[in-house]
Coordinates of C-alpha atoms and ligand atoms in Angstrom, one line a residue:
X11 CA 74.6 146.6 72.6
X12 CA 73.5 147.0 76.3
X13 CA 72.1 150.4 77.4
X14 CA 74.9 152.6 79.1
X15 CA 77.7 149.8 77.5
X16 CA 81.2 151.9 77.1
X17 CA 83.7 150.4 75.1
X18 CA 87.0 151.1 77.0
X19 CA 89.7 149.9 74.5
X20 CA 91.1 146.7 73.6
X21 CA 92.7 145.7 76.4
X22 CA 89.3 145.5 78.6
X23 CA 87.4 144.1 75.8
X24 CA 90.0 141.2 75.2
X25 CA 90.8 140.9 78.7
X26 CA 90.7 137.2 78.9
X27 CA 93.4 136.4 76.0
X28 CA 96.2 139.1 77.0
X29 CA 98.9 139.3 79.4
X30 CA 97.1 141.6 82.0
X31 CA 96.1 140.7 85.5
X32 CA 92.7 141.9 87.5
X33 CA 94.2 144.6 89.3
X34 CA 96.5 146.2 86.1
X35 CA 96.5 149.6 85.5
X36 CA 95.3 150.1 82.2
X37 CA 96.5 152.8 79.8
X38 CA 93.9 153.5 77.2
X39 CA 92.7 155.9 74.8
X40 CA 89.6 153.8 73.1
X41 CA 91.8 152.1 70.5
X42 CA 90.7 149.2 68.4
X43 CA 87.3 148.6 67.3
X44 CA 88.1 150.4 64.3
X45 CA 85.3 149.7 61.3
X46 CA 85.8 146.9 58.7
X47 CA 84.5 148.6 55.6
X48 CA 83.6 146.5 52.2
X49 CA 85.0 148.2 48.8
X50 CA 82.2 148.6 46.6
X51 CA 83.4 150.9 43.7
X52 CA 87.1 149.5 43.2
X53 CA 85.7 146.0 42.9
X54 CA 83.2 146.7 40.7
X55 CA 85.3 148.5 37.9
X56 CA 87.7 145.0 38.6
X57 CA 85.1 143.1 36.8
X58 CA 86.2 140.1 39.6
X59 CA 83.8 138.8 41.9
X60 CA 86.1 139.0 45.2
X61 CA 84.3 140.6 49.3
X62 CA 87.0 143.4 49.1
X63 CA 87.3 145.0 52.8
X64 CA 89.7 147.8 54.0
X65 CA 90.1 147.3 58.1
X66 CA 90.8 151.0 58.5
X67 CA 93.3 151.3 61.5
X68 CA 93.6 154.9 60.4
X69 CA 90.7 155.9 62.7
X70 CA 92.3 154.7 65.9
X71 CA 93.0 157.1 68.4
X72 CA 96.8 158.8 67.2
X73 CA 95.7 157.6 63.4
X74 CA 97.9 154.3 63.1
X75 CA 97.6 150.7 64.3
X76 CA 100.6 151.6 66.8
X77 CA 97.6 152.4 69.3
X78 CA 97.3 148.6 69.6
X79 CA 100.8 147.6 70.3
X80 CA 100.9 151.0 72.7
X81 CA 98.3 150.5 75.1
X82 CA 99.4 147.0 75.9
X83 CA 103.0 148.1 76.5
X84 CA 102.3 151.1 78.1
X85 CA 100.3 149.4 80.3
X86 CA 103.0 146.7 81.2
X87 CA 105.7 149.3 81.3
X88 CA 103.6 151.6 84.0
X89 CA 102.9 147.8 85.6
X90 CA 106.6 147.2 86.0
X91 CA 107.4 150.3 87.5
X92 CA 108.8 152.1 84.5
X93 CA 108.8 155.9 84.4
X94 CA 110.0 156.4 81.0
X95 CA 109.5 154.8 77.3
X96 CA 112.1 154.6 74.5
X97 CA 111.5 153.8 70.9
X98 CA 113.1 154.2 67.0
X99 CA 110.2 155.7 64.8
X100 CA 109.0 156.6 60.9
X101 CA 106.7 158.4 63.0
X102 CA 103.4 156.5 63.7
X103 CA 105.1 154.9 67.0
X104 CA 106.3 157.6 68.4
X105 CA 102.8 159.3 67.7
X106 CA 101.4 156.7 69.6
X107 CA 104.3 156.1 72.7
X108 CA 104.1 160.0 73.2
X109 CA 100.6 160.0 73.5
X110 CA 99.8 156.6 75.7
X111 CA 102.8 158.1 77.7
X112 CA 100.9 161.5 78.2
X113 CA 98.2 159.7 79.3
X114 CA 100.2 157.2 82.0
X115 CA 102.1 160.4 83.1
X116 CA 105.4 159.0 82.3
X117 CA 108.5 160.5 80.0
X118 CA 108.5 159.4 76.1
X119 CA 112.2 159.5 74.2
X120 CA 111.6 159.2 70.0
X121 CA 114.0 159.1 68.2
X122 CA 113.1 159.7 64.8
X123 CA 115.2 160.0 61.5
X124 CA 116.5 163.7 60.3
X125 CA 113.6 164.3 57.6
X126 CA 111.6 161.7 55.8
X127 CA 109.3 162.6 58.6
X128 CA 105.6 163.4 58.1
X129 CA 104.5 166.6 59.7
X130 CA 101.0 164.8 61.0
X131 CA 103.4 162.6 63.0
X132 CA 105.7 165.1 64.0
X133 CA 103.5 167.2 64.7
X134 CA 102.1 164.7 67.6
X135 CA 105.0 163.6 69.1
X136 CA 105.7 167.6 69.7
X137 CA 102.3 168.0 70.7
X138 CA 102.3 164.8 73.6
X139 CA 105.1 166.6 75.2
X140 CA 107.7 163.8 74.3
X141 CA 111.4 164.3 74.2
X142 CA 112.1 164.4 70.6
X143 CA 115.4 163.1 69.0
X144 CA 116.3 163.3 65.7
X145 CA 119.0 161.5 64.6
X146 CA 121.4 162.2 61.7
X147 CA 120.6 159.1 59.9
X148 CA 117.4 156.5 59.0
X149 CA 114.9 154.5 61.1
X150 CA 117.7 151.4 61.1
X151 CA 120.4 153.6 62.7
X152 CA 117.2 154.3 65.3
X153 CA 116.4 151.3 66.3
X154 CA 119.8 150.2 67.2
X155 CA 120.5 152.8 68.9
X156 CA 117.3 152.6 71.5
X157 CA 118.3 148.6 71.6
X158 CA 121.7 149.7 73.0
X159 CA 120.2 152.9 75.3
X160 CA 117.5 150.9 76.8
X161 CA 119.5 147.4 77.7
X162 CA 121.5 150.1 79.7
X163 CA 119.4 153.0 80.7
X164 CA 116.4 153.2 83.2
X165 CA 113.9 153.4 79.7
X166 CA 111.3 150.7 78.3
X167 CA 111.8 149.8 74.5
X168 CA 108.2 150.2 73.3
X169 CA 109.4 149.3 69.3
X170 CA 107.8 145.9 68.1
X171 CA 110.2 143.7 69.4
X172 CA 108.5 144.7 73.1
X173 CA 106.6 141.5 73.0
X174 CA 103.4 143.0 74.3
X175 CA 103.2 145.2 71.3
X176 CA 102.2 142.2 69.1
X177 CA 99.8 141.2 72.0
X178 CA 98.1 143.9 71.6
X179 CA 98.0 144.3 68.2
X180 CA 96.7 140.6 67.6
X181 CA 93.6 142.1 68.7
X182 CA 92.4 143.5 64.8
X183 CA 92.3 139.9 63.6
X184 CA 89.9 139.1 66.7
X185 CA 87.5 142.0 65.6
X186 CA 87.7 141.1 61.7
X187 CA 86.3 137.5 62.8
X188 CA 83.8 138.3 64.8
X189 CA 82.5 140.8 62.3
X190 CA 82.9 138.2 59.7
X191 CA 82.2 135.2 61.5
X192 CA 85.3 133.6 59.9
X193 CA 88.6 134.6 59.2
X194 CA 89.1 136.1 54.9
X195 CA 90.5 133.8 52.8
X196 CA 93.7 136.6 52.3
X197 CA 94.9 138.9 54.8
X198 CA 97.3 141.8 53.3
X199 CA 99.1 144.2 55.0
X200 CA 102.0 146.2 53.9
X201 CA 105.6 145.5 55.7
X202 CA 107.9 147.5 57.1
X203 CA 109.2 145.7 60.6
X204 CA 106.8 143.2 59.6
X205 CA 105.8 143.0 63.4
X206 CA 101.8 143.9 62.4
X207 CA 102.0 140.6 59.7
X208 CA 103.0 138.7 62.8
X209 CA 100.3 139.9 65.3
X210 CA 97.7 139.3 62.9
X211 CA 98.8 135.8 62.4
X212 CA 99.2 135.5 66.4
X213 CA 95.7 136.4 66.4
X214 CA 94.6 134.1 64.0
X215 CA 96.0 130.9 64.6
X216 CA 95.0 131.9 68.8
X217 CA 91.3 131.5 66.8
X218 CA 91.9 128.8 64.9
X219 CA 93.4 127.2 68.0
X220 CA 89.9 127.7 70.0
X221 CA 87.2 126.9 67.1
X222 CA 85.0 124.1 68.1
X223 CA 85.9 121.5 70.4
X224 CA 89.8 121.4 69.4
X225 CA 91.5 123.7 71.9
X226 CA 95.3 123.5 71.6
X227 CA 98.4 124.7 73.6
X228 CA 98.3 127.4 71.1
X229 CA 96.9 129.8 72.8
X230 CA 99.6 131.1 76.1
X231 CA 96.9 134.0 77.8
X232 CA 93.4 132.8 78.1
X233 CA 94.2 128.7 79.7
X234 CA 91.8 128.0 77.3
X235 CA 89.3 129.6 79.1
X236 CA 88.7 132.5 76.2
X237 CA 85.0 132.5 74.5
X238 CA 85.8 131.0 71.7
X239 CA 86.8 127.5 73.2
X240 CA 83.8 125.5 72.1
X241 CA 82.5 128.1 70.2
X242 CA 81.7 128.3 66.4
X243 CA 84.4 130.1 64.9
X244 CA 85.9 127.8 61.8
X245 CA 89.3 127.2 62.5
X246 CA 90.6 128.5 59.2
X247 CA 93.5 130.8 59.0
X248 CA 93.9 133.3 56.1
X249 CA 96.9 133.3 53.5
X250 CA 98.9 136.6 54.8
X251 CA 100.4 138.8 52.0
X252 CA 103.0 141.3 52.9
X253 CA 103.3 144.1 50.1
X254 CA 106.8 146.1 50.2
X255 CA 107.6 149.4 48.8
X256 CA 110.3 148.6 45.8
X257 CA 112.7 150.6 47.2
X258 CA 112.5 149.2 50.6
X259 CA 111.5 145.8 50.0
X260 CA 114.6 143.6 52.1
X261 CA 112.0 140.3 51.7
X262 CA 112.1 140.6 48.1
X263 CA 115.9 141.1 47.8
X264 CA 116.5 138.1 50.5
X265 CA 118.8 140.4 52.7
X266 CA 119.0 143.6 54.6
X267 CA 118.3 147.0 52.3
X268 CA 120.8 149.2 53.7
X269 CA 120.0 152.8 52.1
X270 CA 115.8 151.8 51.7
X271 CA 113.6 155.3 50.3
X272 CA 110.1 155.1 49.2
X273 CA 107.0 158.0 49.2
X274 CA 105.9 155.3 52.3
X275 CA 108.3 156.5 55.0
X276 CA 106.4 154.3 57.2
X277 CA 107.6 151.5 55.6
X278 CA 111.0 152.7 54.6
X279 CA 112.7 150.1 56.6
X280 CA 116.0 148.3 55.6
X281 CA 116.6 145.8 58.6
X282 CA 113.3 144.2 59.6
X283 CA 113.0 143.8 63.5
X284 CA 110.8 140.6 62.8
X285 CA 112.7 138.8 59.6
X286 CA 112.9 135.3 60.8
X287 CA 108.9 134.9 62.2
X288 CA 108.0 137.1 59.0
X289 CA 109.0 134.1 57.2
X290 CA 107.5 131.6 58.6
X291 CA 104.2 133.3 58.7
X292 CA 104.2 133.2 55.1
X293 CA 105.3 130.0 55.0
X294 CA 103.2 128.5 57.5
X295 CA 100.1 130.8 55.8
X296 CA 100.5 130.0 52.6
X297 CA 101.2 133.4 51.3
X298 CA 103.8 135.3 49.9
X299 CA 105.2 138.7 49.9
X300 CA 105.2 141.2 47.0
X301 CA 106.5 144.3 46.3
X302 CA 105.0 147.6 44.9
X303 CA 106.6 150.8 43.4
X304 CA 106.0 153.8 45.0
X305 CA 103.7 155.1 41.8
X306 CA 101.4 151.8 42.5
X307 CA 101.3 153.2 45.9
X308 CA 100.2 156.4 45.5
X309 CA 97.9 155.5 42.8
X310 CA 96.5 153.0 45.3
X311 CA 95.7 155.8 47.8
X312 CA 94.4 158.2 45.3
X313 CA 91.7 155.5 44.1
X314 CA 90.9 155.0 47.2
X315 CA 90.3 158.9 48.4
X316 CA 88.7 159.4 45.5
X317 CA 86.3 156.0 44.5
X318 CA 85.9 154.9 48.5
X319 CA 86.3 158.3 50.0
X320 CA 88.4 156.3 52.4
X321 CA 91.9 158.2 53.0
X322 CA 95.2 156.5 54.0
X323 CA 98.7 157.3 54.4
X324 CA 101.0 156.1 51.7
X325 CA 102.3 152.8 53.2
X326 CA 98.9 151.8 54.1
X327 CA 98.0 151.9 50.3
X328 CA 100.6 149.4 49.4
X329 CA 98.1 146.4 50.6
X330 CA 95.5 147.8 48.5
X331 CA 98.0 148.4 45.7
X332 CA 99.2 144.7 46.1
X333 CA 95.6 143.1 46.3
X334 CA 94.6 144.6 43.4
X335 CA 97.1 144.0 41.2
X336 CA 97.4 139.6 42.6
X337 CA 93.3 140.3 42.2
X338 CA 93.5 141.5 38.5
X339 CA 96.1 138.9 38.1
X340 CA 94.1 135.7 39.4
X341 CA 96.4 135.2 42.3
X342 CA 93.8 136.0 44.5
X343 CA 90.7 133.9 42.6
X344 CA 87.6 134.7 42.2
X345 CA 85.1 133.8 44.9
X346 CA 88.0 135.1 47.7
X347 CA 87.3 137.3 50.8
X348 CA 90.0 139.7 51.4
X349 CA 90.5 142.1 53.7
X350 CA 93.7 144.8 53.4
X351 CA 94.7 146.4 56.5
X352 CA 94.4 150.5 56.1
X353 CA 97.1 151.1 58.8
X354 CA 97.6 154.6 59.1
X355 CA 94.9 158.1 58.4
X356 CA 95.7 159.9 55.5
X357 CA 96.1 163.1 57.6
X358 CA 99.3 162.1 58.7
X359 CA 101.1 163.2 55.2
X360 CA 99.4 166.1 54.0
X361 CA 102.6 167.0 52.0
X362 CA 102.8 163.9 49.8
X363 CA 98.8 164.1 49.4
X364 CA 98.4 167.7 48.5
X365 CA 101.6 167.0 46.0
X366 CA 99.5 164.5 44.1
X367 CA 95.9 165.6 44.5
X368 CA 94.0 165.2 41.0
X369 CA 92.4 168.6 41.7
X370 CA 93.8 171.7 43.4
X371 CA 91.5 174.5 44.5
X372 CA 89.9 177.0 41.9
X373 CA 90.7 180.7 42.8
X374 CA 87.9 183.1 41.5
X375 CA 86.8 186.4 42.8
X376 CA 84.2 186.4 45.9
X377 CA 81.0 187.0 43.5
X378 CA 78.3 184.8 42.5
X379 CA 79.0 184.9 38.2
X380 CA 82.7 183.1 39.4
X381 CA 81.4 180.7 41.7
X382 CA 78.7 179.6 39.3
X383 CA 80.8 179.5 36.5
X384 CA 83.4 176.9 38.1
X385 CA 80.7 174.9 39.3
X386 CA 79.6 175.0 35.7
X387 CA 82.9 174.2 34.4
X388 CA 83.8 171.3 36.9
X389 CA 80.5 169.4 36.7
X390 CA 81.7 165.7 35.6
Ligands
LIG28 C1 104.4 150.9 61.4 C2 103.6 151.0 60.1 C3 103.7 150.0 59.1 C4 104.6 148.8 59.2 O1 104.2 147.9 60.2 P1 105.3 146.8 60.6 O2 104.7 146.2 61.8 O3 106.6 147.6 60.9 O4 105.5 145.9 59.4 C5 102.9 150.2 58.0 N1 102.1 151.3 57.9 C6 102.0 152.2 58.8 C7 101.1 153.4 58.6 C8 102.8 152.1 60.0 O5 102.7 153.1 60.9

């Protein structure tokens, strides 16, 4: 890198292939360029020769992918004159809208479901000064409430069906190809709107559209003009895997869950905002979707903490649960690169971790016999 080169977020960086003009106002806070991180000790106890990578979207600026989505339309919102933001939340989007609101100086309304919450995510939303609503019922009685308020009120909807979220968010499958230099043979993510499935392959197929010499009308942003028309980039796309909590899991019932629950609150969605394109990026991919119970998905994040020393929130686990288990299963041959999307930090639930940690603290008295004998005593 350049001497006295600042990265400046995603927007600036990927300029050229989203919806932003010269002389926008950007709203940032760093986001994206989040590290790509290759499982050693989980693959290696899988006796399967697979290139394992967690794309840990945990480490973005408010812990969660959201940070993608939010710059972009925060940015557009401030852009079109809009002095307030509106959206339904688990918690990792209003995290994010209250922060990228803070830093645009305009007003963020959450409205958030009556418990189920985190207290990392609460906790931000409080913190960012937004106006906090909880509502006596779930994340789907949220979001069509905001629909309604905001086709009325002075307010931007900043949920996923704001089309510049997905622009922004498209952005992760730019940086796993360049660090790559080809897209993974499987992507997995877990689903809740299934709105993060559908950036990534946005993303994607805007790559594949501009490997070699074959630029299509794909691509709507860059006019073709983006670096990688003409450029070396193999036009493959990955197969995209979208793992479900079991008891939220409306693409493996076929319909709308109307009373979803799962450990994964931020994938304890009944009414998925993006069913119909969900579908056909599996189809079109060549994937499928999966579901996991909430005991693979905690068991999933505790490996990980604990082999990887890589900690995630609940929901995020469920792509890791998934992979391994299609892994173990041949699903996912031999030979595969796959890379599972870590989309929220792990500091965002402490409740549910500390409730399932394998160890909890040793109390001793504050003298040197104690502390030496539960060293003793703990060795492995
Ligand atoms: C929002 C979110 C999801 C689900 O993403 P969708 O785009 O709604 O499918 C998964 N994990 C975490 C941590 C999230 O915040």
């Amino acid at each position: 890198m350049a001497f006295g080169h600042r990265y400046t977020g995603l927007i600036d960086r990927y300029r050229d292939r989203l919806p932003v003009h010269d002389d926008t106002r950007i709203i940032s806070l760093g986001e994206g360029n989040t590290p790509l991180i290759r499982l050693n000790n989980i693959p290696r106890e899988l006796s399967r020769d697979v290139e394992l990578y967690v794309k840990f979207e945990g480490l973005n600026p408010t812990g969660s992918f959201k940070d993608r989505g939010m710059t972009m339309a925060v940015t557009k919102a401030v852009e079109e004159g809009s002095k307030a933001i509106i959206c339904a939340s688990t918690g990792n989007t209003s995290a994010a809208a209250a922060a990228y609101a803070a830093r645009a100086g305009i007003t963020a309304f959450v409205v958030i479901p009556d418990g189920k919450i985190a207290m990392g995510k609460l906790a931000q939303a409080m913190m960012h000064g937004s106006v906090v609503i909880q509502i006596e019922g779930n994340f789907d009685d949220g979001m069509r409430l905001v629909k309604e308020v905001a086709s009325a009120a002075p307010v931007t909807l900043v949920n996923s069906v704001n089309p510049f979220r997905l622009q922004g968010q498209k952005t992760a499958a730019f940086e796993i190809v360049e660090e790559l230099g080809r897209a993974p043979d499987f992507h997995c993510l877990p689903v809740g709107n299934a709105g993060n499935i559908t950036a990534h392959w946005i993303g994607y197929s805007e790559l594949a559209a501009h490997s070699g010499d074959h630029v299509t009308a794909a691509c709507t942003f860059c006019s073709g003009h983006c670096r990688y028309a003409g450029g070396g980039v193999a036009g493959q796309r990955p197969k995209m895997l979208g793992y479900q909590a079991s008891g939220s899991a409306p693409f493996m019932r076929g319909a709308m869950v109307d009373n979803p629950d799962t450990v994964a609150t931020a994938i304890r969605i009944g009414h998925p905002q993006s069913w119909d394109v969900a579908w056909k990026v599996r189809e079109e991919s060549g994937g499928w979707f999966d579901e996991c119970t909430d005991d693979e998905i905690l068991a999933a994040q505790k490996l990980l903490t604990e082999k990887e020393g890589i900690f995630c929130e609940p929901a995020s686990a469920a792509s890791v649960a998934g992979a391994l288990r299609d892994i173990r299963a041949g699903k996912i041959p031999d030979g595969s690169s796959v890379v599972c999307t870590l989309t929220g930090h792990g500091l965002k639930d402490p409740d549910t971790a500390i409730a399932q940690a394998s160890r909890t603290p040793i109390k001793v008295p504050a003298e040197i016999d104690a502390v030496t004998r539960a060293i003793h005593e703990n060795m492995d």
